[in-house]
Amino acid sequence: MAYVRGRVRATVDALEHLVGGLGTATLALGALLWAAIVALTCLVGVGLLAAPGALRAVRWVSDRERTRLSRWGEPIPTPGPVPAGLRTATRDPFVRRELGWVALYSLVGLVTGLVGIALPLYAVQDGTFPLWYRLVPPDAAPGIVWWRIDGLSDALWVGVLGVGCLAAAIWFSPVLARLQAWPGRMLLPPPPGVDLSLRVAELTATRAAALDAHAVELRRIERSLHDGTQNRLVAVNVLLGAARRAMRRNPDRADEILGQAQDAAEQALGELRTVVRGILPPVLDDRGLAGALAGLAGSCVVPCRLEVDVTVRCAASVEATAYFVVAEALTNVVRHSGASQVDVAVRRERGRLLVCIEDDGHGDADETRGSGLTGIRRRVEAYDGRMTLTSPAGGPTRMDVELPCGS
């Protein structure tokens, strides 16, 4: 049963990628045709002015494919703008690889996308044909193969063909999705040598973000201990001194003061527990990531649907980061979104922990307005992760977070 669920889920995911890839392939075909027209007109000098715009169109389509592939697997860095000047741009290794990708993907992406979408459509059409074959003329049988339908037996053969299409969709859709992604995985990453310099720059930036996040966390802990716990402990010390003096003068008063000291000590312990939970929530050790997130979803004011598919434990730091991301995101949903429903999905795939939070609120979330999104991004990037936020005006708002957690 688990195997069947896994196959169905893999097929659905593959179909989602094939549909998205088909859209990108259509854009790539348009960019290829535009680039070809501009290249031909450049032979007579007319297209020289339009050439930079054509290269920017190719870059725009390539960046869309980079984003799509990054959400499916290892992230692909996005290069900067196309260099100014036609001669400089044509010498840029990114531009050359993108032109090759557009030419290849226009064919591979369209063919794999159309075949991948046609298989389940034919499966539904042919599989249900015995139920409605009387509604069409005998010579208008659907399917990949056309023949005359003279009765129920012929209609059943069409249904068998639909079952075959369904089996082909289940088995070959993941293969088609990987084949569709192959040109982008091969040509869109940075060229050899360039990748290393980009990686160094990326690690430098994430190291700085990690240090900033660490400093912010230390200030938060220091402020919590100084403003809360320390004051409570000072009060306990003062009350114990007062109780000691009262023991000699007014023993009845000493008992009351000791009670106050005990209350202050309990409050200090409670504040210490709060600080500890902020560093690493104990619920992660007690109940695991799924149980900890279930507690967050259950206590959320906005109705929250939770789906966790993590069969093995991740590193404690990764689980703590995922817990923080979900907790902060749900807080933002309650405070700012006006949503009536929020969905949280967490799964482990290809050595990465994927967290998706989506709500049906009014959208228009902005990291610059101090809604906690900047803190989430810094904490995610500190672990060499990736965060993508989509929040158009009117909603919905969707946050996708990827955290490396090993193989």
Tab-separated table of C-alpha atoms in Angstrom:
chain	number	residue	atom	x	y	z
A	1	MET	CA	0.000	0.000	0.000
A	2	ALA	CA	2.841	2.381	0.826
A	3	TYR	CA	4.441	1.538	-2.524
A	4	VAL	CA	1.231	2.424	-4.376
A	5	ARG	CA	0.916	5.717	-2.510
A	6	GLY	CA	4.513	6.501	-3.329
A	7	ARG	CA	3.999	5.792	-7.033
A	8	VAL	CA	0.861	7.900	-7.153
A	9	ARG	CA	2.557	10.786	-5.366
A	10	ALA	CA	5.575	10.563	-7.686
A	11	THR	CA	3.252	10.603	-10.714
A	12	VAL	CA	1.319	13.618	-9.456
A	13	ASP	CA	4.552	15.491	-8.703
A	14	ALA	CA	5.924	14.604	-12.129
A	15	LEU	CA	2.763	15.841	-13.844
A	16	GLU	CA	3.023	19.110	-11.906
A	17	HIS	CA	6.611	19.548	-13.104
A	18	LEU	CA	5.690	18.609	-16.683
A	19	VAL	CA	2.891	21.192	-16.783
A	20	GLY	CA	5.206	23.885	-15.412
A	21	GLY	CA	7.955	22.839	-17.806
A	22	LEU	CA	5.558	22.967	-20.737
A	23	GLY	CA	4.757	26.571	-19.907
A	24	THR	CA	8.472	27.433	-19.737
A	25	ALA	CA	9.100	25.564	-22.997
A	26	THR	CA	6.417	27.633	-24.712
A	27	LEU	CA	8.123	30.808	-23.514
A	28	ALA	CA	11.485	29.410	-24.626
A	29	LEU	CA	10.104	28.715	-28.097
A	30	GLY	CA	8.881	32.310	-28.326
A	31	ALA	CA	12.273	33.634	-27.151
A	32	LEU	CA	14.062	31.365	-29.653
A	33	LEU	CA	11.950	32.576	-32.561
A	34	TRP	CA	12.477	36.201	-31.545
A	35	ALA	CA	16.245	35.672	-31.201
A	36	ALA	CA	16.374	33.928	-34.593
A	37	ILE	CA	14.489	36.794	-36.284
A	38	VAL	CA	16.781	39.356	-34.674
A	39	ALA	CA	19.871	37.346	-35.697
A	40	LEU	CA	18.700	37.214	-39.321
A	41	THR	CA	17.946	40.916	-39.413
A	42	CYS	CA	21.350	41.641	-37.872
A	43	LEU	CA	22.902	40.412	-41.135
A	44	VAL	CA	21.596	43.558	-42.823
A	45	GLY	CA	22.149	45.740	-39.754
A	46	VAL	CA	18.473	46.216	-38.922
A	47	GLY	CA	18.377	43.935	-35.901
A	48	LEU	CA	21.400	45.326	-34.046
A	49	LEU	CA	19.228	47.642	-31.951
A	50	ALA	CA	16.859	44.804	-31.012
A	51	ALA	CA	19.627	42.299	-30.145
A	52	PRO	CA	20.074	43.384	-26.468
A	53	GLY	CA	16.320	43.092	-25.933
A	54	ALA	CA	16.342	39.585	-27.424
A	55	LEU	CA	19.159	38.523	-25.106
A	56	ARG	CA	17.293	39.953	-22.114
A	57	ALA	CA	14.209	37.961	-23.158
A	58	VAL	CA	16.323	34.789	-23.255
A	59	ARG	CA	17.725	35.629	-19.800
A	60	TRP	CA	14.216	36.204	-18.423
A	61	VAL	CA	12.966	32.816	-19.669
A	62	SER	CA	16.144	31.125	-18.407
A	63	ASP	CA	15.686	32.642	-14.958
A	64	ARG	CA	12.125	31.316	-14.827
A	65	GLU	CA	13.450	27.834	-15.548
A	66	ARG	CA	16.182	28.241	-12.936
A	67	THR	CA	13.546	29.137	-10.357
A	68	ARG	CA	11.375	26.186	-11.380
A	69	LEU	CA	14.228	23.702	-11.187
A	70	SER	CA	15.461	25.154	-7.889
A	71	ARG	CA	12.091	24.408	-6.308
A	72	TRP	CA	12.389	20.811	-7.476
A	73	GLY	CA	15.959	20.044	-6.471
A	74	GLU	CA	19.338	21.652	-5.951
A	75	PRO	CA	19.155	25.447	-6.337
A	76	ILE	CA	20.629	26.991	-9.489
A	77	PRO	CA	22.207	30.435	-8.943
A	78	THR	CA	20.731	33.255	-10.999
A	79	PRO	CA	23.295	35.424	-12.831
A	80	GLY	CA	23.120	39.188	-12.882
A	81	PRO	CA	21.777	41.292	-15.721
A	82	VAL	CA	22.932	40.749	-19.293
A	83	PRO	CA	26.177	42.686	-19.887
A	84	ALA	CA	25.830	45.978	-21.714
A	85	GLY	CA	27.048	46.014	-25.309
A	86	LEU	CA	26.289	43.350	-27.889
A	87	ARG	CA	29.891	42.200	-28.283
A	88	THR	CA	30.406	41.867	-24.517
A	89	ALA	CA	27.080	40.064	-24.101
A	90	THR	CA	27.841	37.496	-26.829
A	91	ARG	CA	31.147	36.707	-25.112
A	92	ASP	CA	29.481	36.161	-21.745
A	93	PRO	CA	29.479	32.400	-20.902
A	94	PHE	CA	26.048	32.614	-19.279
A	95	VAL	CA	24.504	34.140	-22.414
A	96	ARG	CA	26.026	31.472	-24.662
A	97	ARG	CA	24.795	28.642	-22.482
A	98	GLU	CA	21.341	30.214	-22.279
A	99	LEU	CA	21.111	30.464	-26.067
A	100	GLY	CA	22.005	26.791	-26.326
A	101	TRP	CA	19.438	25.950	-23.654
A	102	VAL	CA	16.659	27.855	-25.435
A	103	ALA	CA	17.356	26.014	-28.687
A	104	LEU	CA	17.424	22.584	-27.002
A	105	TYR	CA	14.616	23.116	-24.514
A	106	SER	CA	12.199	24.450	-27.118
A	107	LEU	CA	12.126	20.915	-28.547
A	108	VAL	CA	12.735	18.693	-25.499
A	109	GLY	CA	10.505	20.652	-23.134
A	110	LEU	CA	7.572	20.825	-25.547
A	111	VAL	CA	7.697	17.160	-26.578
A	112	THR	CA	8.081	15.760	-23.053
A	113	GLY	CA	5.457	18.141	-21.689
A	114	LEU	CA	2.889	17.289	-24.364
A	115	VAL	CA	3.478	13.544	-24.064
A	116	GLY	CA	3.383	13.666	-20.265
A	117	ILE	CA	0.066	15.556	-20.256
A	118	ALA	CA	-1.480	13.488	-23.072
A	119	LEU	CA	-1.010	10.150	-21.303
A	120	PRO	CA	-3.303	10.842	-18.292
A	121	LEU	CA	-5.838	12.616	-20.542
A	122	TYR	CA	-6.011	9.608	-22.845
A	123	ALA	CA	-6.221	7.344	-19.783
A	124	VAL	CA	-9.320	9.185	-18.534
A	125	GLN	CA	-10.912	9.459	-21.978
A	126	ASP	CA	-10.339	5.883	-23.110
A	127	GLY	CA	-10.817	4.331	-19.664
A	128	THR	CA	-14.315	5.788	-19.382
A	129	PHE	CA	-15.245	5.266	-23.047
A	130	PRO	CA	-17.340	2.088	-22.396
A	131	LEU	CA	-19.656	4.276	-20.289
A	132	TRP	CA	-20.462	6.776	-23.036
A	133	TYR	CA	-19.552	5.119	-26.355
A	134	ARG	CA	-23.211	5.193	-27.486
A	135	LEU	CA	-23.119	9.003	-27.452
A	136	VAL	CA	-20.648	9.237	-30.361
A	137	PRO	CA	-20.828	7.891	-33.934
A	138	PRO	CA	-19.270	4.443	-34.502
A	139	ASP	CA	-16.502	5.965	-36.626
A	140	ALA	CA	-15.519	8.562	-33.988
A	141	ALA	CA	-13.865	6.363	-31.376
A	142	PRO	CA	-11.308	8.273	-29.291
A	143	GLY	CA	-7.807	7.237	-28.550
A	144	ILE	CA	-4.381	7.085	-30.031
A	145	VAL	CA	-5.622	4.437	-32.469
A	146	TRP	CA	-8.898	5.067	-34.253
A	147	TRP	CA	-11.231	2.271	-35.285
A	148	ARG	CA	-14.898	1.665	-35.779
A	149	ILE	CA	-16.918	0.820	-32.649
A	150	ASP	CA	-19.655	-1.711	-33.410
A	151	GLY	CA	-20.586	-2.679	-29.862
A	152	LEU	CA	-19.659	-2.977	-26.214
A	153	SER	CA	-16.789	-5.389	-26.910
A	154	ASP	CA	-15.032	-2.829	-29.128
A	155	ALA	CA	-15.664	-0.134	-26.521
A	156	LEU	CA	-14.095	-2.355	-23.866
A	157	TRP	CA	-10.947	-2.668	-25.992
A	158	VAL	CA	-10.747	1.116	-25.986
A	159	GLY	CA	-11.077	0.955	-22.186
A	160	VAL	CA	-8.167	-1.499	-22.070
A	161	LEU	CA	-6.167	1.005	-24.074
A	162	GLY	CA	-7.031	3.613	-21.437
A	163	VAL	CA	-5.706	1.315	-18.707
A	164	GLY	CA	-2.496	0.976	-20.684
A	165	CYS	CA	-2.216	4.757	-20.937
A	166	LEU	CA	-2.717	4.997	-17.174
A	167	ALA	CA	0.055	2.462	-16.541
A	168	ALA	CA	2.328	4.343	-18.949
A	169	ALA	CA	1.569	7.623	-17.174
A	170	ILE	CA	2.416	6.112	-13.779
A	171	TRP	CA	5.665	4.555	-14.939
A	172	PHE	CA	6.963	7.094	-17.447
A	173	SER	CA	5.840	10.471	-16.051
A	174	PRO	CA	8.791	10.709	-13.603
A	175	VAL	CA	11.150	9.726	-16.431
A	176	LEU	CA	9.672	12.379	-18.719
A	177	ALA	CA	9.945	14.989	-15.940
A	178	ARG	CA	13.638	14.193	-15.449
A	179	LEU	CA	14.226	14.277	-19.199
A	180	GLN	CA	12.441	17.626	-19.411
A	181	ALA	CA	14.654	19.057	-16.660
A	182	TRP	CA	17.865	17.683	-18.185
A	183	PRO	CA	18.660	20.632	-20.523
A	184	GLY	CA	18.286	23.117	-17.674
A	185	ARG	CA	20.369	21.027	-15.272
A	186	MET	CA	23.092	20.767	-17.915
A	187	LEU	CA	23.218	24.298	-19.374
A	188	LEU	CA	21.732	26.762	-16.882
A	189	PRO	CA	24.136	26.330	-13.922
A	190	PRO	CA	27.226	28.562	-13.994
A	191	PRO	CA	30.059	27.402	-16.256
A	192	PRO	CA	33.010	25.578	-14.645
A	193	GLY	CA	35.197	28.024	-12.747
A	194	VAL	CA	32.469	30.644	-12.490
A	195	ASP	CA	30.503	28.364	-10.179
A	196	LEU	CA	33.323	28.369	-7.639
A	197	SER	CA	33.542	32.166	-7.440
A	198	LEU	CA	29.760	32.441	-7.103
A	199	ARG	CA	29.811	29.807	-4.397
A	200	VAL	CA	32.485	31.717	-2.485
A	201	ALA	CA	30.440	34.908	-2.722
A	202	GLU	CA	27.297	33.053	-1.628
A	203	LEU	CA	29.050	31.466	1.358
A	204	THR	CA	30.518	34.842	2.335
A	205	ALA	CA	27.046	36.379	2.320
A	206	THR	CA	25.476	33.489	4.254
A	207	ARG	CA	28.340	33.574	6.774
A	208	ALA	CA	27.677	37.266	7.378
A	209	ALA	CA	23.958	36.525	7.732
A	210	ALA	CA	24.726	33.704	10.159
A	211	LEU	CA	26.885	36.002	12.292
A	212	ASP	CA	24.159	38.662	12.285
A	213	ALA	CA	21.510	36.108	13.234
A	214	HIS	CA	23.779	34.759	15.973
A	215	ALA	CA	24.350	38.272	17.329
A	216	VAL	CA	20.614	39.007	17.303
A	217	GLU	CA	19.928	35.738	19.117
A	218	LEU	CA	22.578	36.490	21.750
A	219	ARG	CA	21.096	39.962	22.330
A	220	ARG	CA	17.637	38.444	22.695
A	221	ILE	CA	18.869	35.894	25.243
A	222	GLU	CA	20.851	38.550	27.125
A	223	ARG	CA	17.842	40.876	27.215
A	224	SER	CA	15.570	38.086	28.434
A	225	LEU	CA	17.987	37.076	31.187
A	226	HIS	CA	18.783	40.657	32.230
A	227	ASP	CA	15.263	42.097	32.186
A	228	GLY	CA	13.444	39.061	33.497
A	229	THR	CA	15.347	36.283	35.239
A	230	GLN	CA	18.009	38.479	36.809
A	231	ASN	CA	15.410	40.794	38.348
A	232	ARG	CA	13.554	37.800	39.768
A	233	LEU	CA	16.708	36.384	41.319
A	234	VAL	CA	17.588	39.771	42.820
A	235	ALA	CA	14.103	39.891	44.324
A	236	VAL	CA	14.602	36.390	45.767
A	237	ASN	CA	17.895	37.495	47.352
A	238	VAL	CA	16.312	40.629	48.837
A	239	LEU	CA	13.335	38.676	50.191
A	240	LEU	CA	15.579	36.029	51.746
A	241	GLY	CA	17.557	38.759	53.476
A	242	ALA	CA	14.353	40.322	54.763
A	243	ALA	CA	13.123	36.932	55.968
A	244	ARG	CA	16.396	36.328	57.792
A	245	ARG	CA	16.083	39.626	59.662
A	246	ALA	CA	12.382	38.985	60.368
A	247	MET	CA	13.194	35.624	61.968
A	248	ARG	CA	14.743	37.508	64.903
A	249	ARG	CA	12.166	40.290	65.150
A	250	ASN	CA	8.828	38.926	63.829
A	251	PRO	CA	8.777	35.187	63.033
A	252	ASP	CA	5.194	35.365	61.735
A	253	ARG	CA	6.231	37.972	59.167
A	254	ALA	CA	9.183	35.795	58.061
A	255	ASP	CA	6.886	33.017	56.818
A	256	GLU	CA	5.036	35.483	54.568
A	257	ILE	CA	8.300	36.842	53.161
A	258	LEU	CA	9.586	33.308	52.463
A	259	GLY	CA	6.388	32.597	50.504
A	260	GLN	CA	7.019	35.677	48.378
A	261	ALA	CA	10.605	34.530	47.785
A	262	GLN	CA	9.369	31.109	46.682
A	263	ASP	CA	6.939	32.714	44.203
A	264	ALA	CA	9.732	34.884	42.782
A	265	ALA	CA	11.997	31.826	42.430
A	266	GLU	CA	9.258	29.930	40.559
A	267	GLN	CA	8.753	32.891	38.225
A	268	ALA	CA	12.510	32.992	37.567
A	269	LEU	CA	12.491	29.276	36.737
A	270	GLY	CA	9.569	29.818	34.363
A	271	GLU	CA	11.405	32.599	32.554
A	272	LEU	CA	14.530	30.443	32.307
A	273	ARG	CA	12.467	27.675	30.696
A	274	THR	CA	11.129	30.211	28.202
A	275	VAL	CA	14.657	31.267	27.278
A	276	VAL	CA	15.739	27.640	26.874
A	277	ARG	CA	12.762	26.891	24.633
A	278	GLY	CA	13.767	29.833	22.453
A	279	ILE	CA	17.233	28.320	21.985
A	280	LEU	CA	16.133	24.740	21.244
A	281	PRO	CA	12.512	23.777	21.948
A	282	PRO	CA	12.480	20.689	24.206
A	283	VAL	CA	9.351	19.483	22.410
A	284	LEU	CA	11.565	18.583	19.445
A	285	ASP	CA	13.461	16.076	21.586
A	286	ASP	CA	10.311	14.766	23.241
A	287	ARG	CA	7.963	14.471	20.238
A	288	GLY	CA	10.092	14.958	17.138
A	289	LEU	CA	9.505	17.455	14.362
A	290	ALA	CA	6.065	16.104	13.418
A	291	GLY	CA	4.795	16.234	16.992
A	292	ALA	CA	6.263	19.673	17.616
A	293	LEU	CA	4.659	21.075	14.471
A	294	ALA	CA	1.363	19.410	15.382
A	295	GLY	CA	1.454	21.356	18.630
A	296	LEU	CA	2.008	24.609	16.731
A	297	ALA	CA	-0.810	23.837	14.296
A	298	GLY	CA	-3.179	22.886	17.079
A	299	SER	CA	-2.565	26.098	19.014
A	300	CYS	CA	-2.842	28.368	15.956
A	301	VAL	CA	-5.873	30.688	16.026
A	302	VAL	CA	-6.319	30.358	12.250
A	303	PRO	CA	-7.406	26.815	11.239
A	304	CYS	CA	-4.235	25.017	10.163
A	305	ARG	CA	-3.903	21.862	8.061
A	306	LEU	CA	-0.591	20.091	8.661
A	307	GLU	CA	1.074	17.426	6.505
A	308	VAL	CA	4.458	16.051	7.584
A	309	ASP	CA	6.263	13.389	5.549
A	310	VAL	CA	9.622	13.020	7.288
A	311	THR	CA	10.402	9.379	8.006
A	312	VAL	CA	13.815	9.899	9.627
A	313	ARG	CA	15.138	12.510	12.034
A	314	CYS	CA	17.164	15.429	10.696
A	315	ALA	CA	19.945	17.263	12.503
A	316	ALA	CA	18.773	19.067	15.614
A	317	SER	CA	19.751	22.459	14.181
A	318	VAL	CA	17.754	21.785	10.998
A	319	GLU	CA	14.661	20.702	12.943
A	320	ALA	CA	14.972	23.750	15.206
A	321	THR	CA	15.179	26.020	12.155
A	322	ALA	CA	12.139	24.375	10.557
A	323	TYR	CA	10.239	24.727	13.834
A	324	PHE	CA	11.199	28.402	14.054
A	325	VAL	CA	10.150	29.010	10.422
A	326	VAL	CA	6.716	27.463	10.926
A	327	ALA	CA	6.182	29.193	14.300
A	328	GLU	CA	7.137	32.623	12.933
A	329	ALA	CA	5.117	32.103	9.741
A	330	LEU	CA	1.980	31.115	11.672
A	331	THR	CA	2.447	34.170	13.897
A	332	ASN	CA	2.587	36.354	10.782
A	333	VAL	CA	-0.542	34.687	9.408
A	334	VAL	CA	-2.462	35.393	12.603
A	335	ARG	CA	-1.273	38.998	12.930
A	336	HIS	CA	-1.160	40.271	9.363
A	337	SER	CA	-2.821	38.051	6.733
A	338	GLY	CA	-6.524	38.053	7.617
A	339	ALA	CA	-6.588	34.428	6.438
A	340	SER	CA	-9.281	31.866	7.181
A	341	GLN	CA	-7.093	28.828	6.425
A	342	VAL	CA	-3.386	28.033	6.413
A	343	ASP	CA	-1.689	24.903	5.065
A	344	VAL	CA	1.698	23.661	6.281
A	345	ALA	CA	3.496	20.876	4.397
A	346	VAL	CA	6.871	19.468	5.423
A	347	ARG	CA	8.659	16.688	3.592
A	348	ARG	CA	12.170	15.373	3.073
A	349	GLU	CA	13.294	14.947	-0.511
A	350	ARG	CA	16.711	14.499	-2.150
A	351	GLY	CA	18.634	15.324	1.016
A	352	ARG	CA	16.679	18.534	1.691
A	353	LEU	CA	13.929	19.390	4.139
A	354	LEU	CA	11.169	21.234	2.268
A	355	VAL	CA	8.749	23.431	4.215
A	356	CYS	CA	5.766	25.090	2.535
A	357	ILE	CA	3.355	27.470	4.303
A	358	GLU	CA	0.404	28.840	2.306
A	359	ASP	CA	-2.562	30.915	3.489
A	360	ASP	CA	-5.642	32.357	1.779
A	361	GLY	CA	-5.208	35.866	3.200
A	362	HIS	CA	-5.048	39.196	1.433
A	363	GLY	CA	-1.380	38.773	0.488
A	364	ASP	CA	0.981	41.677	-0.196
A	365	ALA	CA	3.526	40.473	2.368
A	366	ASP	CA	6.684	42.582	2.340
A	367	GLU	CA	9.972	41.703	4.037
A	368	THR	CA	10.835	45.392	4.460
A	369	ARG	CA	7.860	46.095	6.730
A	370	GLY	CA	9.217	44.245	9.743
A	371	SER	CA	6.814	41.274	9.684
A	372	GLY	CA	9.456	38.746	10.774
A	373	LEU	CA	10.174	37.578	7.219
A	374	THR	CA	13.676	39.041	7.270
A	375	GLY	CA	14.463	37.043	10.399
A	376	ILE	CA	13.192	33.872	8.743
A	377	ARG	CA	15.317	34.476	5.644
A	378	ARG	CA	18.454	35.156	7.686
A	379	ARG	CA	17.994	32.061	9.791
A	380	VAL	CA	17.353	29.891	6.718
A	381	GLU	CA	20.318	31.273	4.768
A	382	ALA	CA	22.541	30.816	7.809
A	383	TYR	CA	22.127	27.060	7.269
A	384	ASP	CA	22.806	27.392	3.520
A	385	GLY	CA	19.084	27.108	2.856
A	386	ARG	CA	16.771	28.905	0.482
A	387	MET	CA	13.530	30.822	1.032
A	388	THR	CA	11.079	31.854	-1.694
A	389	LEU	CA	8.113	34.126	-0.921
A	390	THR	CA	5.165	34.638	-3.271
A	391	SER	CA	2.536	37.087	-2.028
A	392	PRO	CA	0.622	39.032	-4.694
A	393	ALA	CA	-1.890	41.655	-3.625
A	394	GLY	CA	-5.151	39.866	-2.897
A	395	GLY	CA	-3.361	36.641	-1.983
A	396	PRO	CA	-2.632	33.889	-1.520
A	397	THR	CA	0.710	34.031	0.268
A	398	ARG	CA	3.091	31.101	-0.112
A	399	MET	CA	6.468	30.604	1.516
A	400	ASP	CA	8.782	27.783	0.388
A	401	VAL	CA	11.843	26.974	2.478
A	402	GLU	CA	14.572	24.449	1.637
A	403	LEU	CA	17.052	23.307	4.268
A	404	PRO	CA	19.933	20.880	3.549
A	405	CYS	CA	19.748	17.893	5.857
A	406	GLY	CA	22.093	15.344	4.290
A	407	SER	CA	21.324	12.297	2.183
